[in-house]
mmCIF file of C-alpha atoms in Angstrom:
data_model
loop_
_atom_site.group_PDB
_atom_site.id
_atom_site.type_symbol
_atom_site.label_atom_id
_atom_site.label_comp_id
_atom_site.label_asym_id
_atom_site.label_seq_id
_atom_site.Cartn_x
_atom_site.Cartn_y
_atom_site.Cartn_z
ATOM 1 C CA MET A 276 -0.105 0.085 0.024
ATOM 2 C CA ILE A 277 2.944 2.249 0.552
ATOM 3 C CA GLN A 278 4.612 1.196 -2.210
ATOM 4 C CA ARG A 279 1.403 1.965 -4.272
ATOM 5 C CA ARG A 280 1.302 5.722 -2.589
ATOM 6 C CA THR A 281 4.431 6.586 -3.391
ATOM 7 C CA ALA A 282 4.119 5.617 -6.768
ATOM 8 C CA LEU A 283 0.819 8.083 -7.095
ATOM 9 C CA VAL A 284 3.031 10.889 -5.583
ATOM 10 C CA LEU A 285 6.041 10.221 -7.940
ATOM 11 C CA SER A 286 3.719 10.304 -10.852
ATOM 12 C CA GLY A 287 1.773 13.434 -9.875
ATOM 13 C CA LEU A 288 5.384 15.408 -9.279
ATOM 14 C CA ILE A 289 5.966 13.924 -12.789
ATOM 15 C CA ALA A 290 2.861 15.142 -14.317
ATOM 16 C CA ILE A 291 3.203 18.588 -12.571
ATOM 17 C CA THR A 292 7.299 19.052 -13.723
ATOM 18 C CA ALA A 293 6.058 18.334 -17.515
ATOM 19 C CA ALA A 294 3.450 20.679 -16.831
ATOM 20 C CA VAL A 295 5.593 23.548 -15.965
ATOM 21 C CA LEU A 296 8.107 22.590 -18.458
ATOM 22 C CA TYR A 297 5.753 22.595 -21.420
ATOM 23 C CA GLN A 298 5.185 25.646 -23.287
ATOM 24 C CA PRO A 299 2.672 25.246 -26.297
ATOM 25 C CA PRO A 300 3.449 27.248 -29.389
ATOM 26 C CA GLY A 301 2.102 30.674 -30.028
ATOM 27 C CA GLU A 302 -0.469 29.498 -32.462
ATOM 28 C CA LEU A 303 -2.351 27.339 -29.889
ATOM 29 C CA PHE A 304 -2.948 30.395 -27.606
ATOM 30 C CA ALA A 305 -6.260 32.728 -28.322
ATOM 31 C CA ASP A 306 -5.613 36.087 -29.934
ATOM 32 C CA SER A 307 -5.056 37.899 -26.950
ATOM 33 C CA SER A 308 -2.484 35.312 -25.648
ATOM 34 C CA ALA A 309 -0.782 35.557 -29.269
ATOM 35 C CA GLU A 310 -0.430 39.357 -28.572
ATOM 36 C CA SER A 311 1.055 39.417 -25.403
ATOM 37 C CA PHE A 312 3.152 36.760 -26.751
ATOM 38 C CA ARG A 313 4.429 39.344 -29.536
ATOM 39 C CA ARG A 314 4.819 42.101 -26.671
ATOM 40 C CA ALA A 315 7.029 39.957 -24.797
ATOM 41 C CA VAL A 316 9.546 39.561 -27.411
ATOM 42 C CA PRO A 317 12.282 42.256 -26.491
ATOM 43 C CA ARG A 318 12.262 45.513 -28.746
ATOM 44 C CA VAL A 319 15.002 46.383 -31.181
ATOM 45 C CA GLU A 320 15.425 50.066 -31.911
ATOM 46 C CA VAL A 321 18.131 52.213 -33.496
ATOM 47 C CA GLY A 322 20.335 53.890 -31.365
ATOM 48 C CA ALA A 323 20.825 57.607 -31.695
ATOM 49 C CA ALA A 324 24.625 57.775 -33.001
ATOM 50 C CA ALA A 325 22.974 55.935 -36.265
ATOM 51 C CA ARG A 326 21.297 59.434 -37.058
ATOM 52 C CA GLY A 327 24.561 61.798 -37.271
ATOM 53 C CA VAL A 328 25.437 64.712 -35.697
ATOM 54 C CA SER A 329 22.057 66.439 -36.456
ATOM 55 C CA GLY A 330 20.169 63.298 -35.157
ATOM 56 C CA GLU A 331 18.081 63.766 -38.228
ATOM 57 C CA ILE A 332 19.774 61.766 -40.852
ATOM 58 C CA LYS A 333 17.860 59.146 -42.353
ATOM 59 C CA MET A 334 19.689 57.459 -44.611
ATOM 60 C CA HIS A 335 23.138 56.166 -44.915
ATOM 61 C CA PHE A 336 24.968 55.336 -48.237
ATOM 62 C CA VAL A 337 27.477 52.897 -48.354
ATOM 63 C CA ARG A 338 29.425 50.174 -50.753
ATOM 64 C CA ALA A 339 28.148 46.820 -51.650
ATOM 65 C CA GLY A 340 29.166 44.263 -48.878
ATOM 66 C CA GLU A 341 30.659 47.204 -46.935
ATOM 67 C CA ARG A 342 30.438 46.813 -43.008
ATOM 68 C CA VAL A 343 27.867 49.076 -41.316
ATOM 69 C CA ALA A 344 28.374 50.322 -38.055
ATOM 70 C CA LEU A 345 24.607 50.552 -36.986
ATOM 71 C CA PRO A 346 24.578 50.848 -33.023
ATOM 72 C CA LEU A 347 21.220 48.542 -32.161
ATOM 73 C CA GLU A 348 19.528 49.177 -28.259
ATOM 74 C CA ILE A 349 17.721 46.071 -27.225
ATOM 75 C CA ARG A 350 15.037 46.689 -24.784
ATOM 76 C CA GLY A 351 13.906 43.459 -22.302
ATOM 77 C CA ALA A 352 17.075 41.542 -22.546
ATOM 78 C CA SER A 353 20.722 41.687 -22.006
ATOM 79 C CA GLY A 354 21.902 40.667 -25.713
ATOM 80 C CA SER A 355 21.451 39.876 -29.229
ATOM 81 C CA LEU A 356 21.420 36.280 -28.560
ATOM 82 C CA GLY A 357 18.442 34.504 -31.126
ATOM 83 C CA PHE A 358 17.749 37.647 -32.894
ATOM 84 C CA GLU A 359 18.282 37.539 -36.933
ATOM 85 C CA TYR A 360 18.504 40.580 -39.325
ATOM 86 C CA GLN A 361 18.551 40.749 -43.305
ATOM 87 C CA TRP A 362 18.073 43.767 -45.641
ATOM 88 C CA VAL A 363 14.722 44.542 -47.407
ATOM 89 C CA ALA A 364 14.432 46.747 -50.611
ATOM 90 C CA VAL A 365 12.288 49.325 -50.091
ATOM 91 C CA GLY A 366 9.046 48.945 -51.999
ATOM 92 C CA SER A 367 9.440 45.668 -53.319
ATOM 93 C CA GLY A 368 9.852 43.886 -50.060
ATOM 94 C CA GLU A 369 12.644 41.273 -51.440
ATOM 95 C CA SER A 370 15.124 40.067 -49.511
ATOM 96 C CA GLY A 371 18.600 41.816 -50.513
ATOM 97 C CA ASP A 372 20.815 39.241 -48.714
ATOM 98 C CA VAL A 373 20.591 36.039 -46.755
ATOM 99 C CA VAL A 374 19.555 36.409 -43.229
ATOM 100 C CA ARG A 375 22.503 36.954 -40.864
ATOM 101 C CA PRO A 376 22.665 36.473 -36.769
ATOM 102 C CA LEU A 377 22.886 39.680 -35.365
ATOM 103 C CA GLU A 378 26.218 39.874 -33.279
ATOM 104 C CA GLY A 379 26.728 43.465 -32.494
ATOM 105 C CA ASP A 380 26.379 46.697 -33.829
ATOM 106 C CA THR A 381 28.224 45.872 -36.886
ATOM 107 C CA LEU A 382 26.041 44.808 -39.912
ATOM 108 C CA LEU A 383 27.038 43.661 -43.846
ATOM 109 C CA ALA A 384 25.366 46.023 -46.368
ATOM 110 C CA PRO A 385 23.835 43.954 -49.524
ATOM 111 C CA LEU A 386 25.781 43.031 -52.467
ATOM 112 C CA THR A 387 23.249 44.396 -54.751
ATOM 113 C CA PRO A 388 22.750 48.390 -55.147
ATOM 114 C CA GLY A 389 19.057 49.876 -54.185
ATOM 115 C CA ILE A 390 17.512 51.283 -51.091
ATOM 116 C CA TYR A 391 17.155 49.052 -48.336
ATOM 117 C CA GLU A 392 15.232 48.723 -44.852
ATOM 118 C CA LEU A 393 16.435 46.677 -41.599
ATOM 119 C CA GLU A 394 14.659 43.920 -40.370
ATOM 120 C CA VAL A 395 15.323 42.191 -37.294
ATOM 121 C CA THR A 396 13.782 38.761 -36.204
ATOM 122 C CA ARG A 397 13.715 36.506 -32.975
ATOM 123 C CA HIS A 398 11.120 33.813 -32.432
ATOM 124 C CA GLY A 399 9.571 34.467 -35.525
ATOM 125 C CA VAL A 400 8.181 38.027 -34.512
ATOM 126 C CA THR A 401 9.498 40.458 -37.102
ATOM 127 C CA GLN A 402 10.474 44.370 -36.530
ATOM 128 C CA ARG A 403 11.029 46.580 -39.307
ATOM 129 C CA HIS A 404 13.087 49.815 -39.201
ATOM 130 C CA GLU A 405 12.088 52.595 -41.880
ATOM 131 C CA GLU A 406 14.703 54.756 -40.626
ATOM 132 C CA PRO A 407 17.901 55.126 -41.160
ATOM 133 C CA ARG A 408 17.583 53.377 -44.911
ATOM 134 C CA LEU A 409 20.564 51.710 -46.101
ATOM 135 C CA ALA A 410 21.614 53.187 -49.961
ATOM 136 C CA VAL A 411 23.895 50.866 -51.301
ATOM 137 C CA MET A 412 26.090 52.380 -54.421
ATOM 138 C CA VAL A 413 27.360 51.528 -57.475
ATOM 139 C CA PRO A 414 30.856 51.781 -57.372
ATOM 140 C CA PHE A 415 32.528 54.339 -59.238
ATOM 141 C CA GLU A 416 34.555 51.964 -61.008
ATOM 142 C CA LEU A 417 31.741 50.781 -62.850
ATOM 143 C CA LYS A 418 30.965 53.615 -64.758
ATOM 144 C CA LEU A 419 32.097 53.116 -68.372
ATOM 145 C CA GLY A 420 33.319 56.462 -69.821
ATOM 146 C CA SER A 421 30.631 58.969 -69.733
ATOM 147 C CA THR A 422 27.524 56.846 -68.925
ATOM 148 C CA LEU A 423 26.373 54.443 -65.886
ATOM 149 C CA ASN A 424 23.898 51.389 -67.081
ATOM 150 C CA GLY A 425 23.018 54.129 -69.839
ATOM 151 C CA TYR A 426 22.685 57.157 -67.416
ATOM 152 C CA GLN A 427 24.588 60.116 -68.919
ATOM 153 C CA ILE A 428 27.015 61.334 -66.130
ATOM 154 C CA GLY A 429 29.873 62.627 -68.075
ATOM 155 C CA ARG A 430 33.721 62.647 -67.257
ATOM 156 C CA TYR A 431 35.054 63.935 -63.739
ATOM 157 C CA PRO A 432 38.675 65.627 -63.675
ATOM 158 C CA ALA A 433 40.206 62.772 -62.215
ATOM 159 C CA GLU A 434 39.239 60.793 -65.166
ATOM 160 C CA TRP A 435 41.301 62.999 -67.400
ATOM 161 C CA SER A 436 43.616 64.398 -64.924
ATOM 162 C CA ARG A 437 47.211 62.975 -64.201
ATOM 163 C CA ASP A 438 46.796 63.525 -60.547
ATOM 164 C CA GLU A 439 46.124 59.741 -59.255
ATOM 165 C CA ALA A 440 45.173 61.730 -55.875
ATOM 166 C CA ALA A 441 42.763 63.445 -57.626
ATOM 167 C CA GLU A 442 38.959 63.506 -56.173
ATOM 168 C CA LYS A 443 35.846 61.498 -57.128
ATOM 169 C CA PRO A 444 32.620 60.206 -55.586
ATOM 170 C CA LEU A 445 33.047 56.689 -53.979
ATOM 171 C CA GLY A 446 29.596 55.549 -55.980
ATOM 172 C CA PHE A 447 26.436 56.525 -56.666
ATOM 173 C CA ALA A 448 22.917 55.441 -55.243
ATOM 174 C CA GLU A 449 20.544 54.282 -57.497
ATOM 175 C CA VAL A 450 17.356 56.096 -57.622
ATOM 176 C CA HIS A 451 14.230 54.857 -59.050
ATOM 177 C CA GLU A 452 10.834 57.098 -59.280
ATOM 178 C CA GLU A 453 9.485 55.747 -56.398
ATOM 179 C CA HIS A 454 12.423 56.756 -54.307
ATOM 180 C CA LEU A 455 12.027 60.323 -54.705
ATOM 181 C CA ASP A 456 10.313 61.293 -51.798
ATOM 182 C CA LEU A 457 12.148 59.066 -49.358
ATOM 183 C CA PRO A 458 13.149 61.118 -46.520
ATOM 184 C CA LEU A 459 17.298 62.148 -46.590
ATOM 185 C CA THR A 460 16.809 64.274 -43.334
ATOM 186 C CA LYS A 461 13.971 65.798 -41.723
ATOM 187 C CA HIS A 462 13.903 68.738 -44.201
ATOM 188 C CA LEU A 463 15.752 66.911 -47.405
ATOM 189 C CA ARG A 464 14.439 64.331 -49.524
ATOM 190 C CA VAL A 465 16.070 62.186 -52.298
ATOM 191 C CA ARG A 466 14.440 64.535 -55.150
ATOM 192 C CA ASP A 467 16.409 67.234 -53.689
ATOM 193 C CA PHE A 468 19.675 65.778 -54.732
ATOM 194 C CA VAL A 469 18.700 64.105 -57.986
ATOM 195 C CA THR A 470 20.445 66.089 -61.012
ATOM 196 C CA HIS A 471 18.077 68.985 -62.843
ATOM 197 C CA ASP A 472 18.602 67.552 -66.349
ATOM 198 C CA ARG A 473 16.465 66.459 -69.169
ATOM 199 C CA GLN A 474 17.267 62.845 -69.262
ATOM 200 C CA THR A 475 14.201 60.676 -68.524
ATOM 201 C CA MET A 476 15.424 57.441 -68.095
ATOM 202 C CA TRP A 477 15.360 55.462 -64.748
ATOM 203 C CA PRO A 478 16.992 54.703 -62.578
ATOM 204 C CA LYS A 479 19.002 57.726 -62.292
ATOM 205 C CA TYR A 480 22.200 58.083 -60.014
ATOM 206 C CA VAL A 481 23.073 60.340 -57.248
ATOM 207 C CA ALA A 482 26.279 61.135 -55.230
ATOM 208 C CA VAL A 483 25.246 62.342 -51.763
ATOM 209 C CA ASP A 484 27.579 62.990 -48.916
ATOM 210 C CA PRO A 485 25.858 63.100 -45.887
ATOM 211 C CA ARG A 486 28.305 65.851 -44.203
ATOM 212 C CA VAL A 487 26.410 67.946 -46.177
ATOM 213 C CA LEU A 488 23.204 66.695 -44.811
ATOM 214 C CA ASP A 489 24.198 66.851 -40.988
ATOM 215 C CA LYS A 490 25.182 70.748 -42.235
ATOM 216 C CA ILE A 491 22.373 71.530 -43.219
ATOM 217 C CA GLU A 492 20.278 70.334 -40.030
ATOM 218 C CA LEU A 493 22.389 71.993 -38.059
ATOM 219 C CA VAL A 494 22.022 75.255 -39.894
ATOM 220 C CA LEU A 495 18.355 74.867 -39.657
ATOM 221 C CA ARG A 496 18.268 74.072 -35.815
ATOM 222 C CA GLU A 497 20.653 77.050 -35.158
ATOM 223 C CA LEU A 498 17.966 79.395 -36.894
ATOM 224 C CA ALA A 499 15.305 78.041 -34.788
ATOM 225 C CA ARG A 500 17.200 78.702 -31.754
ATOM 226 C CA ARG A 501 18.159 82.249 -32.663
ATOM 227 C CA ARG A 502 14.268 82.595 -33.071
ATOM 228 C CA GLY A 503 13.611 81.423 -29.579
ATOM 229 C CA GLU A 504 12.501 77.721 -30.676
ATOM 230 C CA GLU A 505 13.972 74.258 -29.881
ATOM 231 C CA SER A 506 12.876 73.091 -33.119
ATOM 232 C CA ALA A 507 10.858 74.744 -36.088
ATOM 233 C CA SER A 508 9.436 73.868 -39.599
ATOM 234 C CA PHE A 509 11.162 76.162 -42.359
ATOM 235 C CA MET A 510 9.987 76.898 -45.820
ATOM 236 C CA LEU A 511 13.050 75.377 -47.735
ATOM 237 C CA GLU A 512 14.190 75.297 -51.424
ATOM 238 C CA VAL A 513 16.652 73.168 -52.942
ATOM 239 C CA HIS A 514 17.657 74.739 -56.183
ATOM 240 C CA SER A 515 20.390 72.010 -56.881
ATOM 241 C CA GLY A 516 21.987 69.373 -55.010
ATOM 242 C CA PHE A 517 23.954 66.634 -56.930
ATOM 243 C CA ARG A 518 24.975 67.905 -60.447
ATOM 244 C CA THR A 519 26.676 65.568 -62.942
ATOM 245 C CA PRO A 520 29.543 66.822 -64.808
ATOM 246 C CA LEU A 521 27.894 66.653 -67.660
ATOM 247 C CA HIS A 522 25.214 68.987 -66.256
ATOM 248 C CA ASN A 523 27.551 71.000 -64.417
ATOM 249 C CA ALA A 524 29.260 72.101 -67.210
ATOM 250 C CA GLY A 525 26.180 73.632 -68.866
ATOM 251 C CA VAL A 526 25.446 75.888 -65.758
ATOM 252 C CA GLU A 527 26.379 79.447 -66.007
ATOM 253 C CA GLY A 528 29.085 80.615 -63.844
ATOM 254 C CA SER A 529 29.492 77.023 -62.219
ATOM 255 C CA ALA A 530 33.244 76.077 -61.144
ATOM 256 C CA ARG A 531 34.741 72.927 -63.478
ATOM 257 C CA ASP A 532 35.275 71.217 -60.497
ATOM 258 C CA SER A 533 31.867 72.623 -58.641
ATOM 259 C CA ARG A 534 31.366 70.610 -54.715
ATOM 260 C CA HIS A 535 28.006 69.432 -56.370
ATOM 261 C CA LEU A 536 29.717 67.250 -58.315
ATOM 262 C CA TYR A 537 30.783 65.130 -55.221
ATOM 263 C CA GLY A 538 27.701 65.158 -53.712
ATOM 264 C CA ASP A 539 28.545 67.238 -50.656
ATOM 265 C CA ALA A 540 26.998 70.955 -51.810
ATOM 266 C CA ALA A 541 23.172 72.015 -52.144
ATOM 267 C CA ASP A 542 22.151 75.619 -53.140
ATOM 268 C CA VAL A 543 19.101 75.900 -50.724
ATOM 269 C CA ALA A 544 16.723 79.236 -50.150
ATOM 270 C CA ILE A 545 15.326 79.097 -46.522
ATOM 271 C CA ASP A 546 12.788 81.234 -45.139
ATOM 272 C CA ALA A 547 14.878 82.017 -42.159
ATOM 273 C CA ASP A 548 12.647 84.446 -40.156
ATOM 274 C CA GLY A 549 9.288 82.754 -41.185
ATOM 275 C CA ASP A 550 7.788 85.721 -42.667
ATOM 276 C CA GLY A 551 6.901 83.682 -45.547
ATOM 277 C CA GLU A 552 8.977 85.247 -47.852
ATOM 278 C CA LEU A 553 12.641 84.233 -49.299
ATOM 279 C CA THR A 554 14.786 87.293 -48.948
ATOM 280 C CA LEU A 555 18.257 88.850 -48.902
ATOM 281 C CA PHE A 556 17.536 89.134 -45.043
ATOM 282 C CA ASP A 557 16.854 85.280 -45.033
ATOM 283 C CA ALA A 558 20.415 84.694 -46.573
ATOM 284 C CA TYR A 559 22.032 86.624 -44.333
ATOM 285 C CA ARG A 560 21.018 84.727 -40.812
ATOM 286 C CA VAL A 561 21.451 81.479 -42.742
ATOM 287 C CA GLU A 562 25.029 82.897 -43.477
ATOM 288 C CA GLN A 563 25.443 83.792 -39.617
ATOM 289 C CA ALA A 564 24.308 80.452 -38.929
ATOM 290 C CA VAL A 565 26.727 78.527 -41.124
ATOM 291 C CA ASP A 566 29.462 80.243 -39.373
ATOM 292 C CA TRP A 567 27.983 78.977 -35.669
ATOM 293 C CA VAL A 568 27.854 75.434 -37.167
ATOM 294 C CA GLU A 569 31.406 75.503 -38.405
ATOM 295 C CA ARG A 570 32.985 77.014 -35.517
ATOM 296 C CA ALA A 571 30.986 74.227 -33.143
ATOM 297 C CA HIS A 572 31.652 71.387 -35.722
ATOM 298 C CA PRO A 573 34.881 71.942 -37.582
ATOM 299 C CA GLU A 574 34.672 68.602 -39.060
ATOM 300 C CA LEU A 575 31.731 70.041 -41.331
ATOM 301 C CA ALA A 576 33.806 73.254 -42.685
ATOM 302 C CA GLY A 577 33.197 74.015 -45.978
ATOM 303 C CA GLY A 578 32.005 76.329 -48.644
ATOM 304 C CA LEU A 579 29.254 79.196 -48.428
ATOM 305 C CA GLY A 580 28.438 81.368 -51.177
ATOM 306 C CA VAL A 581 25.658 84.205 -50.988
ATOM 307 C CA TYR A 582 23.860 84.780 -54.376
ATOM 308 C CA SER A 583 21.619 87.734 -53.861
ATOM 309 C CA SER A 584 22.417 89.144 -57.740
ATOM 310 C CA ARG A 585 18.885 90.513 -59.246
ATOM 311 C CA ARG A 586 19.222 87.967 -61.906
ATOM 312 C CA TYR A 587 17.868 85.181 -59.634
ATOM 313 C CA ALA A 588 14.436 84.803 -58.797
ATOM 314 C CA THR A 589 15.392 84.502 -55.086
ATOM 315 C CA PRO A 590 18.234 85.132 -52.773
ATOM 316 C CA TYR A 591 19.914 81.656 -52.109
ATOM 317 C CA CYS A 592 23.139 80.105 -50.390
ATOM 318 C CA HIS A 593 25.408 77.662 -51.423
ATOM 319 C CA ILE A 594 26.434 75.080 -48.923
ATOM 320 C CA ASP A 595 28.948 72.482 -48.779
ATOM 321 C CA ALA A 596 31.175 70.689 -46.693
ATOM 322 C CA ARG A 597 34.553 70.178 -48.439
ATOM 323 C CA GLY A 598 36.921 70.151 -45.806
ATOM 324 C CA GLU A 599 37.693 73.756 -45.854
ATOM 325 C CA ARG A 600 36.473 77.135 -45.038
ATOM 326 C CA LYS A 601 35.801 79.083 -48.362
ATOM 327 C CA ARG A 602 33.222 82.206 -48.786
ATOM 328 C CA TRP A 603 32.454 84.227 -51.939
ATOM 329 C CA ARG A 604 29.216 86.095 -52.819
ATOM 330 C CA GLY A 605 27.697 86.141 -56.204
#
C-alpha cells in the first residue's frame, strides 16, 4: 500500500513538472495570448548615434558588402542572442541578402545596389525599421566612360587628370522614381539631390555626402534657436543638389570642379525669419548660422556662397562640406 501511494505521488510530481516545462506553441493561444507573446519579445531600436551629428539623418550611403556600424539598443533582453537580421528592398519587399545572426552593432550591407530597410527577427516575430534606410551604391569604377547603365553622367576631373589623388565620389545611389520622396533628413528628400537635367530614363544615379546633410540640419536648428525655438519648420527650397559633370558644364558660372559633382553641396533658399518670404535678409541669417555651425563642428567646414544678384528669382546660399572654409558672394 505504501509503495502504491509512493508511486502515485511520484506520478503526480512528474505530471506537474511536465506541465511546468511544456510551453505550447504561440499559434495554439487565443488572439489575445498571441498578442501578449509578441509584446514579450524584446524591442530592437536603432541608437541615436546612427542618426548623425544632427540626429536627423534618415539614410546612409554605403558600398556593396561594406560593414555598417549601426548601433542597436535591445530593450527587454541582455544581448542579441537569438536575433537575426536581413535587409529588405524598399517598395518591392524583396530580400537584399541572406538572413544573418545579429552579433553586435556591425552589420553587412547587401551586395546588390538599392535602397533597403532593416528587418530584425526573433522567435518568429519580425521588427522592421524604416529609418535610417541604407542606400547601397554602385561603385564609381563601374562607370563606363561618361555613362553608368545608360545614364549620362559625364567625366570627372579625376578621369582626365594625371593626378592619381584627384577626388571622385565613392559611388552613386541608384534612384528609381518611387524613391524620390524618401527622406534623407528631416527637411531633405532624395529628389533634392537628383540632377535637374533633361534625361527621362530610370534609374538615375546620385552622389550624396552625408556631411552636407548633417550641416544643413544643424543650420536649421541654429536658425530655430535664434528665433527662440527648440525646433521649427522652415520653408526650404533646394535649387540644386548633386550635379553630374555633364550637367554642371552647362550651368552658367559653375566651377569646373564644383562641389556639386561630389554630392557634398546644395544650393538652398531658407525662410529663416518665418515671414513666408525668401529675401536677402534670410540669406544673411543663414550665413551667420553656417558660421556658428562650422565653429561648433569644424569637421563640417566648407564653402558658403551668398547669391543675391537681381538675375536670381530669390536670394539663396550655396552650402558645402568640402573640409576647408571658403566664402564668396555671387
